[in-house]
Coordinates of C-alpha atoms in Angstrom, one line a residue:
Chain I
M6 CA 5.4 19.5 18.1
K7 CA 7.5 18.1 20.8
S8 CA 10.6 16.5 19.3
E9 CA 13.6 14.7 20.9
R10 CA 16.8 13.2 19.5
K11 CA 18.6 10.6 21.5
L12 CA 21.3 8.0 21.0
H13 CA 20.2 4.7 22.4
S14 CA 23.0 2.2 23.3
F15 CA 22.4 -1.5 23.3
D16 CA 25.2 -3.2 25.3
S17 CA 23.7 -6.6 24.9
G18 CA 24.6 -6.6 21.3
I19 CA 22.9 -8.3 18.4
T20 CA 23.5 -11.4 16.3
L21 CA 22.9 -10.5 12.6
E22 CA 21.4 -12.8 10.0
C23 CA 24.8 -13.2 8.4
G24 CA 26.0 -14.8 11.7
D25 CA 28.2 -11.9 12.7
I26 CA 27.8 -10.4 16.1
L27 CA 27.9 -6.7 17.0
K28 CA 28.8 -6.9 20.7
S29 CA 27.2 -3.5 21.2
F30 CA 25.5 -1.0 19.0
D31 CA 23.8 2.4 19.0
L32 CA 20.7 3.7 17.3
M33 CA 20.1 7.4 16.8
V34 CA 16.4 8.0 17.3
D35 CA 14.1 10.9 16.8
T36 CA 10.7 11.0 18.5
Y37 CA 7.9 13.4 17.8
G38 CA 4.8 14.0 20.0
N39 CA 4.1 12.5 23.4
L40 CA 3.8 8.8 24.5
N41 CA 0.5 8.3 26.3
S42 CA 0.3 6.7 29.7
D43 CA -0.5 3.2 28.5
K44 CA 2.1 3.5 25.7
S45 CA -0.5 2.5 23.1
N46 CA 0.0 5.4 20.7
A47 CA 3.5 4.8 19.4
I48 CA 4.1 4.6 15.7
L49 CA 7.4 3.4 14.3
V50 CA 8.4 5.0 11.0
C51 CA 11.1 3.3 9.0
H52 CA 13.3 5.2 6.6
A53 CA 14.2 4.3 3.1
F54 CA 17.6 4.0 1.4
S55 CA 19.2 7.4 2.1
G56 CA 16.9 8.5 4.9
S57 CA 17.7 9.0 8.5
H58 CA 16.1 9.4 12.0
H59 CA 15.3 13.0 11.0
A60 CA 11.7 12.3 9.7
A61 CA 9.9 15.5 10.6
G62 CA 10.3 19.1 11.5
N63 CA 13.5 21.1 11.3
S64 CA 16.8 20.2 12.8
S65 CA 19.9 22.2 13.5
E66 CA 22.0 19.4 11.8
D67 CA 20.0 19.5 8.6
R68 CA 19.2 22.2 6.0
K69 CA 16.0 20.5 5.0
P70 CA 12.9 19.4 7.0
G71 CA 12.7 15.7 7.8
W72 CA 12.1 13.2 5.0
W73 CA 8.5 12.6 5.9
D74 CA 7.7 16.1 7.1
E75 CA 4.7 16.3 4.7
L76 CA 3.1 13.5 6.6
I77 CA 4.3 13.7 10.2
G78 CA 3.2 16.6 12.4
P79 CA 0.2 18.2 14.2
K80 CA -3.0 17.5 12.1
K81 CA -1.0 15.8 9.4
A82 CA -1.6 12.2 8.2
I83 CA 0.5 10.9 11.1
D84 CA -0.9 13.3 13.7
T85 CA 1.7 14.1 16.4
D86 CA -1.1 15.5 18.6
K87 CA -2.4 11.9 18.8
F88 CA 0.6 9.7 18.1
F89 CA 4.1 9.3 19.5
V90 CA 6.3 8.8 16.4
V91 CA 9.6 6.9 16.8
S92 CA 12.0 7.3 14.0
P93 CA 15.4 5.4 14.3
N94 CA 18.3 5.6 12.0
N95 CA 19.0 2.1 10.7
L96 CA 21.9 -0.1 11.7
G97 CA 24.6 0.2 9.0
S98 CA 23.6 3.7 8.1
C99 CA 25.8 6.8 8.5
F100 CA 23.7 9.3 10.5
G101 CA 24.6 8.3 14.1
S102 CA 23.6 4.7 14.4
T103 CA 26.3 2.1 14.4
G104 CA 27.6 1.6 10.8
P105 CA 30.7 1.5 8.7
T106 CA 31.8 5.0 9.8
T107 CA 31.6 4.0 13.5
V108 CA 34.7 2.9 15.5
S109 CA 34.6 -0.8 16.2
P110 CA 35.1 -1.7 19.8
D111 CA 37.2 -4.7 18.7
T112 CA 39.8 -2.9 16.6
N113 CA 39.4 0.7 17.8
E114 CA 39.3 1.6 14.1
V115 CA 36.3 2.5 11.9
Y116 CA 34.5 -0.6 10.7
G117 CA 34.7 0.6 7.1
K118 CA 34.5 -2.4 4.7
D119 CA 34.4 -4.8 7.6
F120 CA 31.0 -3.7 8.8
P121 CA 28.9 -6.8 8.4
D122 CA 26.0 -7.1 5.9
V123 CA 22.8 -6.2 7.5
T124 CA 19.3 -7.2 6.3
V125 CA 15.8 -5.9 6.7
L126 CA 15.2 -8.5 9.4
D127 CA 18.3 -7.3 11.3
W128 CA 16.9 -3.8 11.2
V129 CA 13.6 -5.0 12.5
N130 CA 15.3 -7.0 15.3
S131 CA 17.2 -4.0 16.4
Q132 CA 14.0 -1.9 16.3
K133 CA 12.4 -4.5 18.5
M134 CA 15.1 -4.0 21.0
L135 CA 14.4 -0.3 20.8
Q136 CA 10.7 -1.0 21.3
D137 CA 11.5 -3.1 24.4
K138 CA 13.8 -0.4 25.7
L139 CA 11.0 2.2 25.4
G140 CA 8.7 -0.1 27.3
I141 CA 6.2 -0.2 24.3
T142 CA 4.4 -3.6 24.0
S143 CA 2.8 -3.0 20.7
W144 CA 3.3 -0.3 18.0
A145 CA 0.0 1.3 17.0
A146 CA 1.5 1.1 13.6
V147 CA 4.8 0.5 11.8
M148 CA 5.0 2.5 8.6
G149 CA 7.4 3.3 5.8
G150 CA 8.0 3.8 2.1
S151 CA 10.3 1.8 -0.2
I152 CA 12.8 -0.2 2.0
G153 CA 10.9 1.5 4.9
G154 CA 7.8 -0.4 3.7
M155 CA 9.8 -3.6 3.5
Q156 CA 10.6 -3.1 7.2
A157 CA 6.9 -2.5 8.0
L158 CA 6.0 -5.8 6.3
Q159 CA 8.9 -7.6 8.0
W160 CA 7.7 -6.3 11.4
A161 CA 4.2 -7.7 10.9
I162 CA 5.7 -11.0 9.9
T163 CA 8.4 -11.4 12.6
F164 CA 6.6 -9.8 15.6
P165 CA 2.9 -10.4 15.0
D166 CA 2.0 -9.6 18.6
N167 CA 3.9 -6.4 18.8
V168 CA 2.4 -4.4 15.9
K169 CA -1.3 -3.5 15.4
R170 CA -1.1 -2.0 11.9
S171 CA 1.5 -2.1 9.2
A172 CA 1.5 0.4 6.3
V173 CA 3.6 -0.9 3.4
I174 CA 4.0 2.0 1.0
A175 CA 5.7 2.1 -2.5
A176 CA 7.4 -1.2 -1.6
A177 CA 7.5 -4.8 -2.8
A178 CA 7.7 -8.3 -1.2
K179 CA 11.1 -8.7 -2.8
A180 CA 13.5 -6.8 -5.0
S181 CA 13.1 -7.7 -8.7
S182 CA 15.9 -8.6 -11.1
Q183 CA 15.7 -5.1 -12.4
N184 CA 15.9 -3.6 -8.9
I185 CA 19.0 -5.6 -8.2
A186 CA 20.5 -4.7 -11.6
L187 CA 20.0 -1.0 -11.0
N188 CA 21.6 -1.3 -7.6
E189 CA 24.5 -3.2 -9.0
V190 CA 25.3 -0.4 -11.5
S191 CA 25.4 2.0 -8.5
R192 CA 27.6 -0.3 -6.5
E193 CA 29.9 -0.8 -9.4
S194 CA 30.4 2.9 -9.9
I195 CA 31.4 3.2 -6.2
R196 CA 33.7 0.2 -6.2
K197 CA 35.5 1.4 -9.4
D198 CA 36.2 4.8 -8.0
I199 CA 39.9 4.8 -7.3
D200 CA 39.3 6.5 -4.0
F201 CA 37.1 3.6 -2.8
C202 CA 40.3 1.6 -1.9
G203 CA 38.3 -1.6 -1.6
G204 CA 36.1 0.1 1.1
D205 CA 39.1 1.2 3.2
Y206 CA 38.9 4.8 2.1
L207 CA 38.3 6.3 5.6
K208 CA 41.5 4.7 6.9
K209 CA 43.3 6.3 4.0
N210 CA 41.7 9.6 4.6
T211 CA 40.0 9.8 1.3
F212 CA 36.4 9.3 -0.1
P213 CA 35.0 7.9 -3.4
K214 CA 33.1 11.0 -4.1
S215 CA 32.6 10.6 -7.8
G216 CA 31.5 7.0 -7.4
V217 CA 28.9 7.9 -4.8
K218 CA 27.8 10.8 -7.0
A219 CA 27.3 8.6 -10.1
A220 CA 25.5 6.0 -8.0
R221 CA 23.1 8.6 -6.7
M222 CA 22.5 10.1 -10.1
L223 CA 21.4 6.8 -11.5
A224 CA 19.3 6.0 -8.4
H225 CA 17.7 9.5 -8.5
I226 CA 16.4 8.8 -12.0
T227 CA 14.7 5.7 -10.7
Y228 CA 12.9 7.7 -8.0
L229 CA 11.2 10.0 -10.5
S230 CA 8.7 9.3 -13.2
E231 CA 9.3 10.1 -16.9
E232 CA 6.2 12.3 -17.0
N233 CA 7.4 14.2 -13.9
M234 CA 10.9 14.7 -15.4
N235 CA 9.4 15.9 -18.7
K236 CA 7.2 18.3 -16.9
R237 CA 9.9 19.6 -14.7
F238 CA 12.8 19.8 -17.1
G239 CA 11.6 18.9 -20.5
R240 CA 14.4 19.7 -23.0
K241 CA 15.1 23.0 -21.4
F242 CA 18.7 24.2 -21.7
Q243 CA 20.6 25.2 -18.6
K244 CA 21.4 28.8 -18.3
N245 CA 25.2 29.4 -18.6
E246 CA 25.5 31.3 -15.3
S247 CA 24.1 28.4 -13.2
K248 CA 25.9 25.5 -14.9
V249 CA 27.8 23.2 -12.6
G250 CA 30.2 22.6 -15.5
E251 CA 30.8 23.5 -19.1
F252 CA 29.8 20.0 -20.2
V253 CA 26.2 20.6 -19.1
D254 CA 23.7 21.3 -21.8
Y255 CA 20.3 20.5 -20.4
E256 CA 18.6 21.5 -17.1
V257 CA 18.1 17.8 -16.2
E258 CA 21.8 17.2 -16.4
N259 CA 22.6 20.1 -14.2
Y260 CA 20.0 19.0 -11.7
L261 CA 21.4 15.5 -11.5
Q262 CA 24.9 16.7 -11.3
Y263 CA 23.9 19.0 -8.5
K264 CA 21.9 16.4 -6.6
G265 CA 24.6 13.8 -7.0
T266 CA 27.4 16.1 -5.7
K267 CA 25.3 17.2 -2.7
F268 CA 24.6 13.5 -1.9
S269 CA 28.2 12.5 -2.1
E270 CA 29.0 15.2 0.5
F271 CA 27.1 13.5 3.3
F272 CA 26.4 9.9 2.4
D273 CA 28.9 7.2 3.2
A274 CA 30.0 4.8 0.3
N275 CA 30.0 1.6 2.4
T276 CA 26.6 2.5 3.8
Y277 CA 25.4 2.9 0.2
I278 CA 26.5 -0.7 -0.6
I279 CA 25.1 -2.1 2.7
M280 CA 21.7 -0.4 2.2
S281 CA 21.4 -1.5 -1.4
K282 CA 22.4 -5.1 -0.5
A283 CA 19.8 -5.1 2.2
M284 CA 17.2 -4.1 -0.3
D285 CA 18.3 -6.7 -2.8
G286 CA 18.2 -9.4 -0.2
F287 CA 14.7 -8.8 1.1
D288 CA 12.6 -11.8 0.3
P289 CA 10.5 -13.0 3.3
A290 CA 8.9 -15.7 1.1
E291 CA 12.2 -17.4 0.4
K292 CA 12.1 -19.4 3.6
Y293 CA 8.6 -20.6 2.7
N294 CA 9.3 -22.1 -0.7
D295 CA 8.6 -18.8 -2.3
E296 CA 5.0 -18.9 -1.1
L297 CA 4.4 -15.3 0.1
K298 CA 1.0 -16.2 1.6
E299 CA 2.8 -18.7 3.8
A300 CA 5.2 -16.0 5.0
L301 CA 2.3 -13.8 5.8
K302 CA -0.1 -16.3 7.4
N303 CA 0.8 -15.5 11.1
I304 CA 0.3 -11.7 10.7
K305 CA -2.1 -10.2 13.2
A306 CA -1.6 -6.6 12.2
K307 CA -4.0 -4.9 9.9
L308 CA -2.2 -4.2 6.6
L309 CA -2.4 -1.2 4.3
I310 CA -0.5 -1.6 1.1
V311 CA -0.1 1.6 -1.0
G312 CA 1.2 1.8 -4.5
F313 CA 1.7 4.9 -6.7
K314 CA 0.7 4.8 -10.4
S315 CA 3.8 6.7 -11.6
D316 CA 6.3 4.5 -9.6
W317 CA 8.3 2.3 -11.9
L318 CA 10.9 1.2 -9.3
F319 CA 8.3 -0.6 -7.2
P320 CA 5.2 -0.4 -9.4
P321 CA 1.7 -0.7 -7.9
D322 CA 1.5 -4.4 -9.0
R323 CA 4.2 -5.3 -6.6
G324 CA 2.2 -3.9 -3.8
K325 CA -0.9 -5.7 -5.1
E326 CA 1.0 -9.0 -4.8
I327 CA 1.5 -8.4 -1.1
Q328 CA -2.2 -7.7 -0.5
L329 CA -3.3 -10.6 -2.6
A330 CA -1.1 -13.0 -0.6
A331 CA -2.3 -11.5 2.6
M332 CA -5.9 -12.0 1.5
Q333 CA -5.2 -15.6 0.6
S334 CA -4.1 -16.1 4.1
G335 CA -7.2 -14.3 5.5
I336 CA -5.3 -11.3 6.8
N337 CA -7.1 -8.0 7.2
S338 CA -5.4 -6.1 4.3
S339 CA -6.3 -3.2 2.0
Y340 CA -4.7 -2.0 -1.2
L341 CA -4.7 1.5 -2.5
E342 CA -3.4 2.8 -5.8
L343 CA -2.7 6.5 -5.5
D344 CA -2.2 9.1 -8.3
G345 CA 1.1 10.6 -7.0
Q346 CA 3.0 12.1 -10.0
Q347 CA 6.5 12.0 -8.5
G348 CA 7.3 8.4 -9.4
H349 CA 8.7 6.3 -6.6
D350 CA 9.3 9.4 -4.5
S351 CA 5.5 10.0 -4.4
F352 CA 5.4 8.3 -1.0
L353 CA 7.2 11.4 0.4
F354 CA 4.6 13.9 -0.7
S355 CA 1.2 14.4 0.9
N356 CA -2.0 14.9 -0.9
E357 CA -5.6 14.9 0.2
R358 CA -6.3 11.2 -0.6
Y359 CA -3.0 9.9 0.8
Q360 CA -3.6 11.9 4.0
N361 CA -7.2 10.9 4.4
S362 CA -6.4 7.2 3.8
L363 CA -3.6 7.1 6.3
E364 CA -5.7 8.9 8.8
A365 CA -8.6 6.5 8.5
F366 CA -6.2 3.5 8.6
L367 CA -4.7 4.8 11.8
D368 CA -8.0 5.8 13.4
N369 CA -9.6 2.4 13.5
Chain D
M18 CA -31.8 1.3 10.3
I19 CA -30.6 -1.7 8.4
N20 CA -31.2 -1.7 4.6
P21 CA -33.8 -4.4 3.8
I22 CA -31.5 -5.8 1.1
T23 CA -28.8 -6.2 3.8
N24 CA -31.3 -8.3 5.8
I25 CA -32.0 -10.6 2.9
I26 CA -28.3 -11.0 2.1
K27 CA -27.5 -11.6 5.8
N28 CA -29.9 -14.5 5.9
W29 CA -28.1 -16.1 2.9
I30 CA -24.6 -16.0 4.4
E31 CA -23.4 -18.4 7.1
P32 CA -21.7 -16.8 10.1
S33 CA -17.9 -16.6 9.7
S34 CA -18.0 -17.0 5.9
H35 CA -15.3 -15.5 3.7
V36 CA -17.0 -12.9 1.6
I37 CA -15.9 -10.7 -1.3
D38 CA -18.0 -7.8 -2.3
F39 CA -17.5 -6.6 -5.9
G40 CA -18.4 -2.9 -6.0
C41 CA -18.6 -2.6 -2.3
G42 CA -19.1 1.2 -2.1
D43 CA -18.2 2.5 1.3
G44 CA -18.3 -1.0 2.8
S45 CA -21.4 -0.5 4.8
L46 CA -22.9 -3.9 3.7
L47 CA -19.8 -5.7 4.7
K48 CA -19.7 -3.8 7.9
E49 CA -23.3 -5.0 8.8
L50 CA -22.3 -8.5 7.9
R51 CA -19.2 -8.4 9.9
D52 CA -20.9 -6.9 13.0
Q53 CA -23.8 -9.2 12.8
N54 CA -22.6 -12.4 11.2
N55 CA -18.9 -12.2 12.1
I56 CA -17.9 -12.7 8.4
L57 CA -14.5 -12.0 7.1
G58 CA -15.1 -9.7 4.1
Y59 CA -13.1 -7.9 1.5
G60 CA -14.4 -5.1 -0.7
I61 CA -13.4 -4.4 -4.3
E62 CA -14.0 -0.8 -5.3
I63 CA -12.8 1.7 -7.9
D64 CA -14.3 4.9 -6.6
P65 CA -11.9 6.8 -4.2
E66 CA -14.8 8.0 -2.1
G67 CA -16.1 4.5 -1.6
I68 CA -12.6 3.3 -0.7
A69 CA -12.2 6.1 1.8
G70 CA -15.5 5.0 3.3
C71 CA -14.2 1.4 3.6
L72 CA -11.1 2.6 5.4
K73 CA -13.3 4.6 7.8
N74 CA -15.6 1.6 8.3
N75 CA -12.5 -0.5 9.0
I76 CA -13.4 -2.8 6.1
P77 CA -10.5 -4.3 4.1
V78 CA -10.7 -2.8 0.6
I79 CA -8.9 -3.4 -2.7
E80 CA -8.7 -0.6 -5.2
K81 CA -9.5 -2.3 -8.5
N82 CA -11.4 -2.1 -11.8
I83 CA -13.3 -5.3 -12.0
D84 CA -13.4 -5.0 -15.8
E85 CA -9.6 -5.6 -15.9
G86 CA -10.2 -9.1 -14.7
I87 CA -10.5 -10.9 -11.4
D88 CA -8.5 -14.0 -12.1
E89 CA -6.1 -13.2 -9.3
F90 CA -8.7 -14.0 -6.6
S91 CA -9.1 -17.6 -7.7
E92 CA -6.9 -18.9 -4.8
C93 CA -8.6 -16.9 -2.1
N94 CA -11.3 -19.5 -1.3
F95 CA -14.3 -17.2 -0.8
D96 CA -17.6 -18.8 0.3
V97 CA -19.8 -16.0 -1.0
A98 CA -19.3 -13.2 -3.5
I99 CA -21.7 -10.2 -3.6
M100 CA -22.5 -8.0 -6.6
A101 CA -25.0 -5.5 -5.1
S102 CA -26.2 -3.1 -7.8
S103 CA -22.9 -3.3 -9.6
I104 CA -23.3 -5.9 -12.3
Q105 CA -25.0 -3.6 -14.7
C106 CA -21.9 -1.3 -14.6
L107 CA -19.5 -3.9 -15.9
K108 CA -18.2 -4.1 -19.5
E109 CA -19.0 -7.8 -19.7
P110 CA -21.4 -8.7 -16.9
N111 CA -21.9 -12.2 -18.1
V112 CA -18.2 -12.9 -18.3
S113 CA -17.6 -11.4 -14.9
L114 CA -20.4 -13.3 -13.3
K115 CA -19.2 -16.6 -14.7
K116 CA -15.7 -15.8 -13.4
I117 CA -17.1 -14.9 -10.0
L118 CA -18.8 -18.2 -9.8
T119 CA -15.6 -20.0 -10.4
L120 CA -13.8 -18.3 -7.5
S121 CA -16.7 -18.4 -5.0
N122 CA -19.2 -21.1 -4.3
R123 CA -22.1 -18.7 -4.3
C124 CA -22.8 -15.3 -5.6
I125 CA -25.5 -12.9 -4.5
V126 CA -26.5 -10.5 -7.2
T127 CA -28.9 -7.6 -7.1
I128 CA -30.2 -6.0 -10.3
P129 CA -32.4 -3.1 -10.9
N130 CA -35.3 -4.2 -13.1
L131 CA -35.8 -2.2 -16.3
G132 CA -39.1 -4.2 -16.8
Y133 CA -40.6 -2.5 -13.7
W134 CA -43.9 -0.9 -14.6
R135 CA -42.7 2.6 -13.6
C136 CA -39.7 2.2 -16.0
R137 CA -42.0 1.0 -18.7
I138 CA -44.4 4.0 -18.2
A139 CA -41.4 6.4 -18.2
L140 CA -40.2 5.0 -21.5
M141 CA -43.8 5.0 -22.9
L142 CA -43.9 8.7 -22.0
G143 CA -40.6 9.1 -23.9
R144 CA -38.3 9.5 -20.9
M145 CA -35.5 7.5 -19.4
P146 CA -36.7 6.0 -16.1
V147 CA -35.5 7.4 -12.8
T148 CA -36.6 5.3 -9.8
P149 CA -35.2 4.6 -6.3
S150 CA -33.4 1.6 -7.9
L151 CA -32.3 3.7 -10.9
P152 CA -31.7 7.0 -9.3
S153 CA -29.3 8.7 -11.7
S154 CA -30.1 10.7 -14.8
W155 CA -29.2 9.2 -18.2
Y156 CA -26.0 11.2 -18.4
G157 CA -24.9 10.6 -14.8
T158 CA -25.5 6.9 -14.6
K159 CA -22.7 4.3 -14.5
N160 CA -25.2 1.7 -15.7
I161 CA -24.3 0.4 -19.2
H162 CA -25.9 -3.0 -19.2
L163 CA -29.4 -2.7 -17.8
C164 CA -31.7 -5.7 -18.0
T165 CA -35.1 -6.9 -16.9
I166 CA -35.8 -9.7 -14.4
K167 CA -36.7 -12.0 -17.3
D168 CA -33.4 -11.1 -19.2
F169 CA -31.4 -11.9 -16.1
E170 CA -33.1 -15.2 -15.4
D171 CA -32.5 -16.1 -19.1
L172 CA -28.8 -15.4 -18.6
C173 CA -28.7 -17.6 -15.5
R174 CA -30.4 -20.4 -17.5
D175 CA -28.1 -20.0 -20.5
E176 CA -25.0 -20.0 -18.4
D177 CA -26.2 -22.8 -16.2
F178 CA -26.2 -20.9 -13.0
I179 CA -28.5 -22.3 -10.3
I180 CA -30.9 -19.8 -8.8
E181 CA -31.0 -21.1 -5.2
D182 CA -33.2 -18.3 -4.0
S183 CA -34.6 -15.0 -5.2
I184 CA -36.5 -12.1 -3.7
H185 CA -38.2 -9.3 -5.5
L186 CA -38.5 -5.8 -4.1
N187 CA -41.2 -3.1 -4.4
K188 CA -40.6 0.5 -5.1
N189 CA -39.3 1.1 -1.6
R190 CA -36.7 -1.6 -2.1
K191 CA -38.5 -3.9 0.3
P192 CA -39.5 -7.5 -0.2
S193 CA -43.1 -7.7 -1.4
K194 CA -45.5 -10.6 -2.0
F195 CA -47.3 -8.4 -4.4
S196 CA -44.2 -8.1 -6.6
L197 CA -44.1 -11.9 -6.8
I198 CA -47.2 -12.1 -9.0
F199 CA -45.5 -10.6 -12.0
P200 CA -42.0 -9.9 -10.8
N201 CA -40.9 -8.6 -14.2
L202 CA -43.6 -6.0 -14.1
L203 CA -44.1 -5.4 -10.4
S204 CA -40.7 -5.5 -8.9
S205 CA -38.2 -2.7 -8.9
E206 CA -35.3 -4.9 -8.1
G207 CA -34.4 -8.6 -8.0
V208 CA -32.1 -10.1 -5.4
Y209 CA -30.6 -13.5 -6.4
L210 CA -28.6 -16.2 -4.7
L211 CA -26.7 -18.0 -7.4
A212 CA -24.6 -21.2 -7.3
R213 CA -22.7 -22.9 -10.0
R214 CA -23.7 -26.3 -11.1

């Protein structure tokens, strides 16, 4: 699989939904496969909360394969022998695209807490600039899970002529009260970390590690299903020699401690807050008197909405709502409810039905 | 070759109609209707293989168990609903049919006829009938509410559904004048165009 990583600079800048202007910005972008001569085989994949441009294959900068490696590659659901996959890191993230850890051209200091709030629409607008820069008129598909799915939906709404298919996976048309509440607990744990320094930690050469760790530990639970956790950990006790600390009794505690610590070693705290706020704020129907079908009525892309039975963060019914609203507006839209056992994270793991469905969706 | 039932249904559906097919299988009926009548159709299906077929046929499909209720479709403004060989698989066929006729102006229903003489003979010989319209063995069938032509027409009368048109099929599932003489005895299957009063 041909793969390329490139930093794309946009000197024309971007006006964000909040009104702030970034005079210039960069997007770190991975591409997989080859763009065909009429540029009709490009698929945009949008990452979720903690994801990055590294969606497939191995990379020298990462220990693990890309976040959607199970689905992207030769003969996989998103077949790189057929498609040219474009995977940008989102604005406001911390993996190379402009975000809170970037130096601001205005102040010559890192943005830190002063990085403006970004929204799903801002991401989509910046991705449109990337599309133009690559000379692609219309994506063969925009796809993503979780907030990535929200971006796929926003794409179909905002740029109906520039996307042919949109796959909205393990997502919702808006964050629920419970989604926002869970995010707020995570944010609170970050803000209350003494090393957060009101978001100015980088200038003070410190980092709110324990806050980010606790935030991730909570979030991680919401990505798994109860059944999956029971199967994997049950009530098994952690062996003494592999305990991360003396306070640990159960395997599940040790696992969360370990995962949380790892995450806090590479994920920026301000980015955590920005990403979670973007998720909370997503609500394309808001401008249409909360009528989702009105928000969707100009969509020309074919929609595929996928929910997973074990997902309780964005349960299948939330996807169903999107399909129903699309159908009320006469949009070509399908809804699938897959068996994935891994809770919300199911969208990351391939299985026969998931793969066949995506293949068929992309084929037509 | 086009399935004769498809041909009947096609003649009952205006071009460019909005159609919903409950129990759409692999979407081949909707595909014919789309390709020939330019309809906008959605399929409802519960079987993963059928759903995969719809995606392959490029037919919008919704994974759903009809028995769990279909109230959510009430604001979708369908012109025609189709229940081709699926009504006898439902938990409450009469309730579902009534609902369908509130969310769509018309409903096309096909039912295998248990009163067909071949079925009657099979039963007389002490066997569950297996015919082209009822192809599965007793243990493999999804049919839980089989009826005869007379039973079905009684239901339509009791529920006040208007039978706008009906066609009766022979053992090859083709329309047959012969079947019309005693449809309940001589037809293997009935195809109905229902409307609500």
